[in-house]
Short mmCIF file of C-alpha atoms in Angstrom, two decimals:
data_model
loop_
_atom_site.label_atom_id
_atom_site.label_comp_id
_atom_site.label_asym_id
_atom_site.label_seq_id
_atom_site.Cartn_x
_atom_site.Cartn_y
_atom_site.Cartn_z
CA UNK A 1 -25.09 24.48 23.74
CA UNK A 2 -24.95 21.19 22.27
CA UNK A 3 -27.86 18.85 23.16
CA UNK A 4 -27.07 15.96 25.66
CA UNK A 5 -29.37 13.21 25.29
CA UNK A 6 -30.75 12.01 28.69
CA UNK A 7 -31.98 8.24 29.77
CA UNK A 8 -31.26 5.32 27.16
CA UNK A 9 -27.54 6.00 26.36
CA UNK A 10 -27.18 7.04 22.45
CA UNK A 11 -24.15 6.10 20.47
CA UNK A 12 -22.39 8.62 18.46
CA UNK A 13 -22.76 8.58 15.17
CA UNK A 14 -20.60 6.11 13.23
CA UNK A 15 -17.36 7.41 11.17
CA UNK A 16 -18.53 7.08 7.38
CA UNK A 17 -18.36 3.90 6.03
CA UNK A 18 -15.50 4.61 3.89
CA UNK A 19 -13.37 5.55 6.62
CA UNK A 20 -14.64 2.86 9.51
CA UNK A 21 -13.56 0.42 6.56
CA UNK A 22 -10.39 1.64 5.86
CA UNK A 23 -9.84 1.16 9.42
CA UNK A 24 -11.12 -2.08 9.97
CA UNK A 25 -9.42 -4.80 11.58
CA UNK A 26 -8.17 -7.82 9.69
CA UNK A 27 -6.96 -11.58 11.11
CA UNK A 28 -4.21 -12.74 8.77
CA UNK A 29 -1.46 -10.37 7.35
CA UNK A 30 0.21 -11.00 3.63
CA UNK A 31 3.88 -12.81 4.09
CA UNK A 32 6.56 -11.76 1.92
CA UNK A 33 7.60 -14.45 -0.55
CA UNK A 34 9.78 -12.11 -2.88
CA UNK A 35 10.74 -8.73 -3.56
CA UNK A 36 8.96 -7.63 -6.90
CA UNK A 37 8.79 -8.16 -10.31
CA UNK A 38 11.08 -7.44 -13.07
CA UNK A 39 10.01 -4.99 -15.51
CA UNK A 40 10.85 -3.68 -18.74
CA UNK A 41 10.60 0.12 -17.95
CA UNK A 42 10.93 0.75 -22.04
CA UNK A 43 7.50 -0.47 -22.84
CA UNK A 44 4.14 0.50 -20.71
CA UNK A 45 4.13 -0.58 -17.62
CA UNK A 46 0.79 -2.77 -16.85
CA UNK A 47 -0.72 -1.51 -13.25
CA UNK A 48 -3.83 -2.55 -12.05
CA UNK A 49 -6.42 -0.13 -10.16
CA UNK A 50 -9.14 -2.02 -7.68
CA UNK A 51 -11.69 0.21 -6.80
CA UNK A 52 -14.89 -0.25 -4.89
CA UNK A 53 -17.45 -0.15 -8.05
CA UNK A 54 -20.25 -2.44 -8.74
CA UNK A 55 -21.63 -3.25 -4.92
CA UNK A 56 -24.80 -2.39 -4.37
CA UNK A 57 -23.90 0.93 -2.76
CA UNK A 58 -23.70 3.90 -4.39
CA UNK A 59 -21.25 5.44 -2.46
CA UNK A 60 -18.97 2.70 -3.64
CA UNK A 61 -19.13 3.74 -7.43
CA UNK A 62 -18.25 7.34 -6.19
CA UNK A 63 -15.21 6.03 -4.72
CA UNK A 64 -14.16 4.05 -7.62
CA UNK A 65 -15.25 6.86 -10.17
CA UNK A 66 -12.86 9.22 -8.07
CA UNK A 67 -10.05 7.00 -7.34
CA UNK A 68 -9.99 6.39 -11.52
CA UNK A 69 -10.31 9.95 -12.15
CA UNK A 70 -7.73 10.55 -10.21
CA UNK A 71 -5.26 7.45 -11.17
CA UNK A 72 -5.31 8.72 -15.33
CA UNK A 73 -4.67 12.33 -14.01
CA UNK A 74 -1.83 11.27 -12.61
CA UNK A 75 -0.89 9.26 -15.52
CA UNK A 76 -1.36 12.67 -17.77
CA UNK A 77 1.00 14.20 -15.62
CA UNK A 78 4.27 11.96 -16.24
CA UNK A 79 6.67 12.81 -18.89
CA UNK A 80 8.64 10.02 -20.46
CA UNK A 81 6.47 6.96 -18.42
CA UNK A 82 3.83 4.93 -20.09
CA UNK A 83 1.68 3.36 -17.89
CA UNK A 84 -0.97 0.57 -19.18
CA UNK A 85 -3.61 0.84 -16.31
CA UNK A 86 -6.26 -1.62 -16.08
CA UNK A 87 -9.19 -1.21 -13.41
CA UNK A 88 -10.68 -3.80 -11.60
CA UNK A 89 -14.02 -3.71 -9.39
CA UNK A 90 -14.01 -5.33 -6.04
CA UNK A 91 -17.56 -4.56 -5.11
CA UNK A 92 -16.07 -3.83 -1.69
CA UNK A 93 -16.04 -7.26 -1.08
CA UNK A 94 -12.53 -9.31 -0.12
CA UNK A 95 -13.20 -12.52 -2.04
CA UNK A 96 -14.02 -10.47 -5.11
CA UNK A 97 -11.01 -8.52 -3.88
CA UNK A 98 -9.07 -11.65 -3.51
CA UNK A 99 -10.65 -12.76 -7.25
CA UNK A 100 -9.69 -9.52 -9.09
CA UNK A 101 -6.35 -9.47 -7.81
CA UNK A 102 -5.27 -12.89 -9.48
CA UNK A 103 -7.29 -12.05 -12.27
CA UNK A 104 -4.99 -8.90 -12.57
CA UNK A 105 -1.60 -10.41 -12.38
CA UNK A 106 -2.40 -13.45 -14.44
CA UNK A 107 -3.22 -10.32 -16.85
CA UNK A 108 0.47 -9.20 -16.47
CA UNK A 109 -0.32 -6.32 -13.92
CA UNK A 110 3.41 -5.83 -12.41
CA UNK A 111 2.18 -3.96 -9.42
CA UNK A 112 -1.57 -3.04 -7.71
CA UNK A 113 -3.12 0.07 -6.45
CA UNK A 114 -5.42 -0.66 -4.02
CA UNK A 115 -8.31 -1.65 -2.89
CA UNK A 116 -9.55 0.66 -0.42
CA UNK A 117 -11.19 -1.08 2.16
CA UNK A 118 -8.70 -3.10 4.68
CA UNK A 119 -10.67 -6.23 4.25
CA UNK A 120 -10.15 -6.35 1.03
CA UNK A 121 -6.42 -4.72 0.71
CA UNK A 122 -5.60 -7.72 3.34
CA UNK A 123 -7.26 -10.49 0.77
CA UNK A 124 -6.09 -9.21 -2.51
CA UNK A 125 -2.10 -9.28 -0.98
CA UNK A 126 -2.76 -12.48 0.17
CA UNK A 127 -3.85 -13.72 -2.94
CA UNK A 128 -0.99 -12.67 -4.58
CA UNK A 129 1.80 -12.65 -2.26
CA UNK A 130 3.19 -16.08 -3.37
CA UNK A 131 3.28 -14.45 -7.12
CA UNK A 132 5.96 -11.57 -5.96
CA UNK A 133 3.67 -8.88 -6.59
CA UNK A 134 3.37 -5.88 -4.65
CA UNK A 135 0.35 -4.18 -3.27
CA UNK A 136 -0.22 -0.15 -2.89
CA UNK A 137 -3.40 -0.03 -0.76
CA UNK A 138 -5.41 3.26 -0.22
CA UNK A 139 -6.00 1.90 3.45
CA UNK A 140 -4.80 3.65 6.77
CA UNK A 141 -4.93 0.51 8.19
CA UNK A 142 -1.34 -0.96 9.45
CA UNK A 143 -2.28 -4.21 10.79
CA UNK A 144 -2.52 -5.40 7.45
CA UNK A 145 0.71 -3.62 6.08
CA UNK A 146 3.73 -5.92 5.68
CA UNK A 147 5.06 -8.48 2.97
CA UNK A 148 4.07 -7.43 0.26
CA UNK A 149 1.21 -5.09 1.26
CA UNK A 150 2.00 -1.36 1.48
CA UNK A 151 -0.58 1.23 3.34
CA UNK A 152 -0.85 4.58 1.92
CA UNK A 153 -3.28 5.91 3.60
CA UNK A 154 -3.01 8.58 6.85
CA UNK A 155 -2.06 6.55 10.13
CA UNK A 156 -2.35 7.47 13.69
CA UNK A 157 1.39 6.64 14.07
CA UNK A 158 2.38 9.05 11.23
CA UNK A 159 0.12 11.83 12.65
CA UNK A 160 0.81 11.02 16.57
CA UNK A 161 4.45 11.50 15.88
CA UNK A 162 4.14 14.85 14.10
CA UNK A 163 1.42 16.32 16.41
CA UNK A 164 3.61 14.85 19.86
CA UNK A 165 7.20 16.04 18.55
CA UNK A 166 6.19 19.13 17.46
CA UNK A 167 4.11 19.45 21.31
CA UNK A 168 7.74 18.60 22.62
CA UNK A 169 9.14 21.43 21.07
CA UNK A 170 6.85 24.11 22.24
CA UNK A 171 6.93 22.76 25.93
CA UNK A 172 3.89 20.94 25.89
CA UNK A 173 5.60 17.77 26.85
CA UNK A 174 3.34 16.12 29.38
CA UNK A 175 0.47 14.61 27.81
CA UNK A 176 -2.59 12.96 28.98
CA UNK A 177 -4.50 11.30 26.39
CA UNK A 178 -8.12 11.69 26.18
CA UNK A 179 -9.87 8.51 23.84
CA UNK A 180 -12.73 6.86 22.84
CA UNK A 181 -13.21 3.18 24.43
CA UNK A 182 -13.32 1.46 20.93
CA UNK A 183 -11.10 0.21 18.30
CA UNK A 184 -9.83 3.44 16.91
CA UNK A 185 -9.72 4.87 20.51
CA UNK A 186 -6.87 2.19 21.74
CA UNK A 187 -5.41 2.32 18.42
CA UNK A 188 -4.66 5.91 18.59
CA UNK A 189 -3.91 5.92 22.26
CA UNK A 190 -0.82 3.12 21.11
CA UNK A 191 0.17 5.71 18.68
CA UNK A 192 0.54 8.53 21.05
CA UNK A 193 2.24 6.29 23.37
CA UNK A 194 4.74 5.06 20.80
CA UNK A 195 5.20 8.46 19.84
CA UNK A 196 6.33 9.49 23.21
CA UNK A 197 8.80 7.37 23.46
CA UNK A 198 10.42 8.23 20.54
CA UNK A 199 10.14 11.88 21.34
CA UNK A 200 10.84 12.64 24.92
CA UNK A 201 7.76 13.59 25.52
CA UNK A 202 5.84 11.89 29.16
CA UNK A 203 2.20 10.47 29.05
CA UNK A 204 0.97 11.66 32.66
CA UNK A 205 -2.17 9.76 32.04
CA UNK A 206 -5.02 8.16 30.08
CA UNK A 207 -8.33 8.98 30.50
CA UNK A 208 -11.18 6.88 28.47
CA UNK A 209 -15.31 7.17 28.12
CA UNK A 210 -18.01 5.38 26.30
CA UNK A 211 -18.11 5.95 23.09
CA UNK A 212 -21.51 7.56 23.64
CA UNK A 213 -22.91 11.24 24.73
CA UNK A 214 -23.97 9.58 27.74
CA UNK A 215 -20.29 8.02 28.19
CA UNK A 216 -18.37 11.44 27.51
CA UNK A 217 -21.07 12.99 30.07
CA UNK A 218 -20.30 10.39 32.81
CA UNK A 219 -16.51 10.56 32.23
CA UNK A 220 -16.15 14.12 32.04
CA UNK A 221 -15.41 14.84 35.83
CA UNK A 222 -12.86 12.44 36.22
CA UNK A 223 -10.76 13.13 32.87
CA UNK A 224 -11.33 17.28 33.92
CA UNK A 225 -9.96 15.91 37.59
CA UNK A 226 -7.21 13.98 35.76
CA UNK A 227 -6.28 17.02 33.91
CA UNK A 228 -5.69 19.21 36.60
CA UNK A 229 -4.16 16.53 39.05
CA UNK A 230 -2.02 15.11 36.80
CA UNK A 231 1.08 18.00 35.45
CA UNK A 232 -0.59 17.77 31.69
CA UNK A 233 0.17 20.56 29.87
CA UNK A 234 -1.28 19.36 26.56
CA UNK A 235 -4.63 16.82 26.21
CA UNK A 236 -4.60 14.94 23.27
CA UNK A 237 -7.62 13.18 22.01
CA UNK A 238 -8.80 10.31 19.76
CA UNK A 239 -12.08 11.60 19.06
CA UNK A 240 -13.22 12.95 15.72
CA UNK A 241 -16.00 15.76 14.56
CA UNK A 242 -18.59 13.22 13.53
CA UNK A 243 -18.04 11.72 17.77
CA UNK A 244 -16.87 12.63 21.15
CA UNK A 245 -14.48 15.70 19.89
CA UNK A 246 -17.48 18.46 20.07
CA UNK A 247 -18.68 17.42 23.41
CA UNK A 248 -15.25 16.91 25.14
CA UNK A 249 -14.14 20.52 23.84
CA UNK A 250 -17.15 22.06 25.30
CA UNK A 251 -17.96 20.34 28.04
CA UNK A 252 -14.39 20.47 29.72
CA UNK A 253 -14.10 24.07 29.84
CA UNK A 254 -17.16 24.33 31.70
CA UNK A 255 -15.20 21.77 34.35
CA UNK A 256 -12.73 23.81 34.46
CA UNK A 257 -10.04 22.73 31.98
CA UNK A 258 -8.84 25.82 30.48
CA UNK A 259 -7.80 25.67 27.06
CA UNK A 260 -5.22 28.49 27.33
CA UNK A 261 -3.32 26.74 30.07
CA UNK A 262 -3.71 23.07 28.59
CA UNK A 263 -3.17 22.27 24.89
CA UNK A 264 -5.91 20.98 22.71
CA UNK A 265 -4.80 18.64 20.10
CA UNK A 266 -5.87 15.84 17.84
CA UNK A 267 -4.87 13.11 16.50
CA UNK A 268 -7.86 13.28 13.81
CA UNK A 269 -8.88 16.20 11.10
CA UNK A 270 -10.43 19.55 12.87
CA UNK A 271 -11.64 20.55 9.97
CA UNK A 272 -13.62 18.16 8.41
CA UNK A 273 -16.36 19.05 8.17
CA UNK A 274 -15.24 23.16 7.93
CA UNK A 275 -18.61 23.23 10.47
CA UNK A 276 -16.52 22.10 13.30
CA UNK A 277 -14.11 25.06 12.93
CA UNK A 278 -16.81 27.23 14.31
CA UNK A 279 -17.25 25.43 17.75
CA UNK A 280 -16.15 27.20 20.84
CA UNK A 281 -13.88 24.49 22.65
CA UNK A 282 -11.68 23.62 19.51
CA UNK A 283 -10.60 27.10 18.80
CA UNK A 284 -6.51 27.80 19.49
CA UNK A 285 -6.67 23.64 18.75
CA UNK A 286 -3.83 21.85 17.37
CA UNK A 287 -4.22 19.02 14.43
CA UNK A 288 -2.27 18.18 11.43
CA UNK A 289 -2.86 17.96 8.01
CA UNK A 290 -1.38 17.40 4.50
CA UNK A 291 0.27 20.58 3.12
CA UNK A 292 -2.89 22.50 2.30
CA UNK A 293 -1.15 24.32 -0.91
CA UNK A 294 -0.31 21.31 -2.38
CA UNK A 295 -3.93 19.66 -1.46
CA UNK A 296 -5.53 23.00 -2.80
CA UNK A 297 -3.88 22.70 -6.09
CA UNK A 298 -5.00 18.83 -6.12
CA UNK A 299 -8.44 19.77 -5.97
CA UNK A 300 -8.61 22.78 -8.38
CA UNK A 301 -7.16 20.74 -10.89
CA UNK A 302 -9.02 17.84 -10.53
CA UNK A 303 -12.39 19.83 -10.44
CA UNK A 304 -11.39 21.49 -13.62
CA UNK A 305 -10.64 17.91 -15.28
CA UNK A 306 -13.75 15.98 -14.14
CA UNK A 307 -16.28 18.77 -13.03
CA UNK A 308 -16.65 17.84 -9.77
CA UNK A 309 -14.33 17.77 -6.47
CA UNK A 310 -12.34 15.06 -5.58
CA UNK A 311 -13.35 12.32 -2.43
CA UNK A 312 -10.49 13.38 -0.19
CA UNK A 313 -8.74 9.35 -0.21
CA UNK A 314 -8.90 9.94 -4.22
CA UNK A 315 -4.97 11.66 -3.67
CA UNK A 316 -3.86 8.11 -2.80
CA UNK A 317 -4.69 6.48 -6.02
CA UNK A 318 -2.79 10.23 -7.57
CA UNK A 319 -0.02 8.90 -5.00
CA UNK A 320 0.74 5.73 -5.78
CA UNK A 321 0.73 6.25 -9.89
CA UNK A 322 3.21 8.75 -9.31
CA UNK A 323 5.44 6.89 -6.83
CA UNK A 324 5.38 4.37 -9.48
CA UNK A 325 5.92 6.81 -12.52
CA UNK A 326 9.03 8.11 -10.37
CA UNK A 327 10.10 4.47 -10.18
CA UNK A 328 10.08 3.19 -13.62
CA UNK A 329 11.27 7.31 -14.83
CA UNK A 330 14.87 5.80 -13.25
CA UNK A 331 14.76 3.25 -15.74
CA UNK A 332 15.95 0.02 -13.21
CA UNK A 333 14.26 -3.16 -14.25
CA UNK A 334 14.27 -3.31 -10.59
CA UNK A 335 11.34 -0.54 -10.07
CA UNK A 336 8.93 -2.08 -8.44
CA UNK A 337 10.97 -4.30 -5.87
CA UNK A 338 10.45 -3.34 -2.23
CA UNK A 339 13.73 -2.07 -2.23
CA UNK A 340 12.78 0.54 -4.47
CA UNK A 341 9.57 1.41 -3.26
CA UNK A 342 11.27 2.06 -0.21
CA UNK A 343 13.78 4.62 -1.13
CA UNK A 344 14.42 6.92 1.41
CA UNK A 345 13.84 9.88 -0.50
CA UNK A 346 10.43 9.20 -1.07
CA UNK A 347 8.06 10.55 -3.17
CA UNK A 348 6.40 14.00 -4.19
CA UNK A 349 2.64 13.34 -3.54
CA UNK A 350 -0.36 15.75 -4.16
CA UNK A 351 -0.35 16.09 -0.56
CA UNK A 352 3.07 16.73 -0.09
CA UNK A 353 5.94 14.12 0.33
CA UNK A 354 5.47 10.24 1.44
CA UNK A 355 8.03 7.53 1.78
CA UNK A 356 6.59 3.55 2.23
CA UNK A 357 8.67 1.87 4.90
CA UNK A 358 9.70 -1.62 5.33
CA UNK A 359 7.17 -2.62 7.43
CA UNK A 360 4.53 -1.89 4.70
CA UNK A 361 3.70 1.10 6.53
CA UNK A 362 4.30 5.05 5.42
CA UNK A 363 5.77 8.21 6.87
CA UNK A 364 3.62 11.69 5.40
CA UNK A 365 5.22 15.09 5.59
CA UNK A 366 1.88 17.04 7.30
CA UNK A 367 1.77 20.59 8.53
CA UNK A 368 0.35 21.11 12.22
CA UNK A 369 -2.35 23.95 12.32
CA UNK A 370 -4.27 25.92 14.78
CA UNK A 371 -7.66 26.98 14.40
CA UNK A 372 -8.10 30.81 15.22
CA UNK A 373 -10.99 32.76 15.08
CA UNK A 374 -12.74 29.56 12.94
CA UNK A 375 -10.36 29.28 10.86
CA UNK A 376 -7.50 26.84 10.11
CA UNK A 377 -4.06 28.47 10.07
CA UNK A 378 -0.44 27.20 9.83
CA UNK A 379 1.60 27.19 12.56
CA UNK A 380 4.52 24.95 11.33
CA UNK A 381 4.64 24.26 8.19
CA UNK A 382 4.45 20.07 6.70
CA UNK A 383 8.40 19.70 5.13
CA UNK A 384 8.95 19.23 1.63
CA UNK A 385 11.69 16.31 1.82
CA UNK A 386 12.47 14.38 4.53
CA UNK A 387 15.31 14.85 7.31
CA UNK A 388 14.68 18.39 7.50
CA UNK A 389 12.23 20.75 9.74
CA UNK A 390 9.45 19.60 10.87
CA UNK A 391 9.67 16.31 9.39
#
């Protein structure tokens, strides 16, 4: 049994700083003032990296160390493309951000990858929206994609669409969604909503608790009532491992919420960390994920480069250098427009295939997966192009 803490309610744990920053929310939002530079795709092309290095937090020059690493392997990888990077710290601060940026382009950087954090994605585009430069950030964060700011990070719309179409198509089609009462909660319950429209799908309900043990204790009754008066077929939740996900999967079986007659899903990882793949409630599960081949092959070969695994956002910076290498390959002096970065094709990614959209944000090939007997398998497979199965 998990331990519920009586009295003084406790807060769950928070979501690891890199990740509640990637997420944060932002005021202002870059505004287009042109399409992209010209470029000379027969000499290197000059790209500029911000990373998170020199704050005073170590975790930060981890980050920046792995987003590098994983930038020049990249780099090594592209036949008949020179690229000229040039790495700038932001100290995970947005006027820094904001500083490095123009710093970077007065340098004759064409395009920039990154920064990480939203904050200061949001402030470096700004700074240099008004000198038609575009911006790859390694954010998830789409209120600050647009103009000239592209996310590339994982978003809740991406994943709600993939994990409610594919819900459609077994005949899980009535949804109630299950979420935290925060930020990230009513973001992802927008998602799921947005995703049933476009899907067919019908959201019979929306439960919501505290975003404490206490809250998910207190709520419990009614979202288990909710379930069972409401025709779901499917609950889909907000929550992650590191909150409410491990209490909500045990505690509403026990109130009679059967997982074999009403869908488990997710609209975050299941198995991160692996630990949570061993708890009762979330086996027979749905979540999605990147094509695990593809991320497998990612890891060995970054591990045997650098002697160490990769941070799991460090496939955004591989991402972007080869969305860009794909670009410039064409040989248009036209590359790095947003029309180009927009292509519908996409790209090939180290976590399978990605395509930046107009409105700054991205579309991800994933794979939906069950967990059985602890362990995550694939039940439909993430598609290799776009247009076709499971995309």
């Amino acid at each position: 049994m998990l331990a519920i803490f009586k009295g003084r309610c406790k807060p769950f744990a928070k979501p690891a700083a890199l990740g509640a920053a990637m997420l944060a929310l932002v005021a202002c939002q870059p505004v287009a003032t042109g399409s992209g530079p010209s470029i000379n795709t027969r000499n290197a092309v000059p790209v500029a990296l911000l990373v998170p290095g020199g704050s005073a937090n170590a975790a930060d020059d981890l980050a920046a160390t792995s987003l590098q690493n994983a930038a020049r392997l990249a780099i090594s990888d592209l036949e008949g493309v020179e690229i000229d990077l040039r790495v700038y710290n932001t100290a995970g601060n947005p006027d820094q951000a904001a500083a490095m940026a123009q710093e970077a382009v007065s340098e004759g950087a064409k395009i920039i990858i990154g920064p990480l954090y939203a904050q200061n994605a949001n402030a470096a585009g700004l700074a240099v929206a008004s000198r038609n430069v575009n911006v790859l950030a390694f954010s998830n964060n789409t209120e600050i994609a647009g103009g000239n700011v592209f996310v590339l990070g994982p978003t809740f719309q991406n994943t709600a669409n993939r994990m409610v179409s594919y819900a459609a198509r077994q005949g899980r089609d009535q949804i109630l969604i299950v979420r935290d009462q925060n930020v990230a909660g009513e973001l992802g319950a927008t998602a799921i909503r947005n995703a049933a429209s476009r899907s067919g799908a019908t959201i019979v309900g929306e439960q919501s608790y505290e975003f404490s043990q206490n809250g998910v204790v207190q709520a419990i009754s009614g979202i288990a009532s909710a379930t069972r008066s409401s025709g779901a077929e499917a609950l889909f939740f907000t929550a992650d491992s590191a909150g409410a996900l491990p209490l909500l999967t045990q505690l509403l079986p026990e109130n009679r919420v059967d997982p074999s007659q009403y869908q488990f899903m997710g609209l975050t990882r299941w198995d991160i960390p692996p630990s949570t793949l061993s708890l009762p409630g979330v086996q027979g599960g749905w979540f999605a994920l990147p094509d695990p081949a593809l991320t497998t092959a990612f890891e060995s070969r970054y591990q045997a480069a650098f002697g160490q695994p990769p941070l799991p956002f460090s496939a955004l910076a591989y991402d972007a250098i080869a969305a860009i290498g794909a670009l410039v390959q064409q040989g248009d002096s036209n590359a790095l427009t947003v029309g180009s970065l927009t292509q519908a094709q996409g790209f090939a990614g180290v976590n399978g295939v990605f395509r930046l959209k107009a409105d700054g944000t991205n579309e991800r090939g994933l794979a939906v997966a069950e967990i059985q007997n602890n362990q995550v398998v694939v039940i439909d497979p993430a598609p290799r192009s776009f247009g076709g199965a499971g995309s």
